[in-house]
């Protein structure tokens, strides 16, 4: 039986404590990064991630649908963020030549410059809030755990399973 077994309606207290702590830490980390980026560079962490994906892509451009998939969010959320980034002049949009429904998003020169200035902020925060708190052995163990979770998520993406029939809306 694993910690995530469906046999029980509730998580065991020790497992629930780990899950709750994981959520709390990841939300706090995201909050710190988001706040610092907004204060120092006028963009959110999500907007930063969009700029990174565009900078790393061929010709600094991606289809909106591919961009949404790459940052693991809903297309509507990416559309909202692209609207904000476009208003700031950091990205531009144009319809796909072959497919009028598709939209290409391009990183502008201003967007590349903002990204270049914001990158040291992110790197500093990653070191300060994340890496400096653990040693090399802990980092290696965390990498193994993340790999295990990533593989598990990949498997569930390939073979999705629904919730057990007896689980109600309160099951967590």
Coordinates of C-alpha atoms in Angstrom, one line a residue, residues 13-160:
X13 CA -2.1 12.2 9.5
X14 CA 1.7 11.9 8.9
X15 CA 1.2 11.7 5.1
X16 CA -1.3 14.6 5.2
X17 CA 1.3 16.7 7.2
X18 CA 3.9 16.1 4.4
X19 CA 1.4 17.0 1.7
X20 CA 0.3 20.1 3.5
X21 CA 3.8 21.2 4.2
X22 CA 4.8 20.6 0.5
X23 CA 1.9 22.8 -0.6
X24 CA 2.7 25.5 1.9
X25 CA 6.4 25.6 1.0
X26 CA 5.8 25.7 -2.8
X27 CA 3.1 28.4 -2.4
X28 CA 5.4 30.5 -0.2
X29 CA 8.3 30.1 -2.6
X30 CA 6.1 31.1 -5.6
X31 CA 4.8 34.1 -3.6
X32 CA 8.4 35.3 -2.8
X33 CA 9.5 35.0 -6.4
X34 CA 6.3 36.7 -7.7
X35 CA 6.5 39.6 -5.3
X36 CA 10.2 40.3 -6.0
X37 CA 9.8 40.1 -9.7
X38 CA 6.8 42.5 -9.6
X39 CA 8.6 44.9 -7.3
X40 CA 11.9 45.0 -9.2
X41 CA 10.9 44.2 -12.8
X42 CA 7.2 44.9 -13.1
X43 CA 6.3 41.3 -14.2
X44 CA 4.8 38.3 -12.5
X45 CA 6.6 34.9 -12.2
X46 CA 4.1 33.5 -14.8
X47 CA 5.0 36.3 -17.2
X48 CA 8.7 35.7 -16.6
X49 CA 8.2 32.0 -17.4
X50 CA 6.4 33.0 -20.7
X51 CA 9.3 35.3 -21.6
X52 CA 11.8 32.5 -20.9
X53 CA 9.9 30.0 -23.0
X54 CA 9.7 32.5 -25.9
X55 CA 13.4 33.3 -25.6
X56 CA 14.3 29.6 -25.6
X57 CA 12.2 28.8 -28.7
X58 CA 13.0 29.0 -32.4
X59 CA 12.9 32.6 -33.7
X60 CA 11.7 33.7 -30.2
X61 CA 8.1 32.7 -31.0
X62 CA 5.6 30.0 -30.1
X63 CA 2.0 29.2 -30.8
X64 CA -0.3 30.2 -27.9
X65 CA -1.4 26.6 -27.4
X66 CA 2.2 25.3 -27.2
X67 CA 3.0 28.1 -24.8
X68 CA 0.1 27.2 -22.5
X69 CA 1.3 23.5 -22.6
X70 CA 4.9 24.5 -21.9
X71 CA 4.0 26.4 -18.7
X72 CA 1.3 23.9 -17.7
X73 CA -1.6 26.3 -17.6
X74 CA -5.0 26.9 -19.3
X75 CA -5.1 28.6 -22.6
X76 CA -7.3 31.3 -21.2
X77 CA -4.7 32.0 -18.5
X78 CA -2.0 32.4 -21.1
X79 CA -4.2 34.6 -23.2
X80 CA -4.7 36.9 -20.1
X81 CA -1.0 37.0 -19.5
X82 CA -0.1 37.6 -23.2
X83 CA -2.6 40.5 -23.2
X84 CA -0.7 42.0 -20.2
X85 CA 2.7 41.4 -21.8
X86 CA 1.5 42.8 -25.1
X87 CA 0.2 46.0 -23.3
X88 CA 3.7 46.4 -21.9
X89 CA 5.3 45.9 -25.3
X90 CA 7.2 42.8 -24.2
X91 CA 5.5 40.4 -26.7
X92 CA 3.6 40.8 -30.0
X93 CA 1.0 38.5 -31.6
X94 CA 0.0 37.6 -35.1
X95 CA -2.3 35.0 -36.7
X96 CA -0.8 31.9 -38.0
X97 CA -0.4 32.0 -41.8
X98 CA -1.7 28.5 -42.4
X99 CA -4.3 28.4 -39.6
X100 CA -6.3 31.5 -38.9
X101 CA -7.4 30.1 -35.5
X102 CA -3.8 29.8 -34.3
X103 CA -1.9 32.7 -32.8
X104 CA 1.9 33.1 -32.7
X105 CA 3.4 35.1 -29.8
X106 CA 6.8 36.7 -30.4
X107 CA 9.2 38.1 -27.9
X108 CA 10.0 41.7 -28.6
X109 CA 13.4 43.4 -28.1
X110 CA 11.9 45.1 -25.0
X111 CA 10.8 41.7 -23.8
X112 CA 14.2 40.2 -24.3
X113 CA 15.7 43.1 -22.4
X114 CA 13.3 42.8 -19.5
X115 CA 14.0 39.1 -19.3
X116 CA 17.8 39.8 -19.3
X117 CA 17.4 42.2 -16.4
X118 CA 15.0 39.9 -14.5
X119 CA 17.1 36.7 -14.8
X120 CA 19.6 37.6 -12.1
X121 CA 16.7 38.3 -9.7
X122 CA 15.4 34.8 -10.3
X123 CA 18.8 33.2 -10.0
X124 CA 19.4 35.1 -6.8
X125 CA 16.1 34.0 -5.3
X126 CA 16.6 30.4 -6.4
X127 CA 19.9 30.4 -4.5
X128 CA 18.7 32.4 -1.5
X129 CA 15.4 30.6 -0.9
X130 CA 16.0 27.2 -2.3
X131 CA 19.5 26.0 -3.0
X132 CA 21.4 27.6 -0.1
X133 CA 19.0 25.8 2.4
X134 CA 20.1 22.3 1.3
X135 CA 23.4 20.4 0.8
X136 CA 24.5 18.5 -2.3
X137 CA 23.2 15.1 -0.9
X138 CA 19.8 16.7 -0.2
X139 CA 19.7 18.2 -3.7
X140 CA 20.4 14.8 -5.2
X141 CA 17.7 13.2 -3.1
X142 CA 15.2 15.9 -4.0
X143 CA 16.1 15.4 -7.7
X144 CA 15.3 11.7 -7.4
X145 CA 12.0 12.5 -5.7
X146 CA 11.1 15.0 -8.4
X147 CA 12.0 12.5 -11.1
X148 CA 9.8 9.9 -9.5
X149 CA 6.9 12.4 -9.3
X150 CA 7.5 13.5 -12.9
X151 CA 7.5 9.9 -14.1
X152 CA 4.3 9.2 -12.2
X153 CA 2.6 12.3 -13.7
X154 CA 3.8 11.3 -17.2
X155 CA 2.3 7.9 -16.7
X156 CA -1.0 9.4 -15.5
X157 CA -1.0 11.7 -18.5
X158 CA -0.6 8.7 -20.8
X159 CA -3.2 6.6 -18.8
X160 CA -5.5 8.9 -16.8

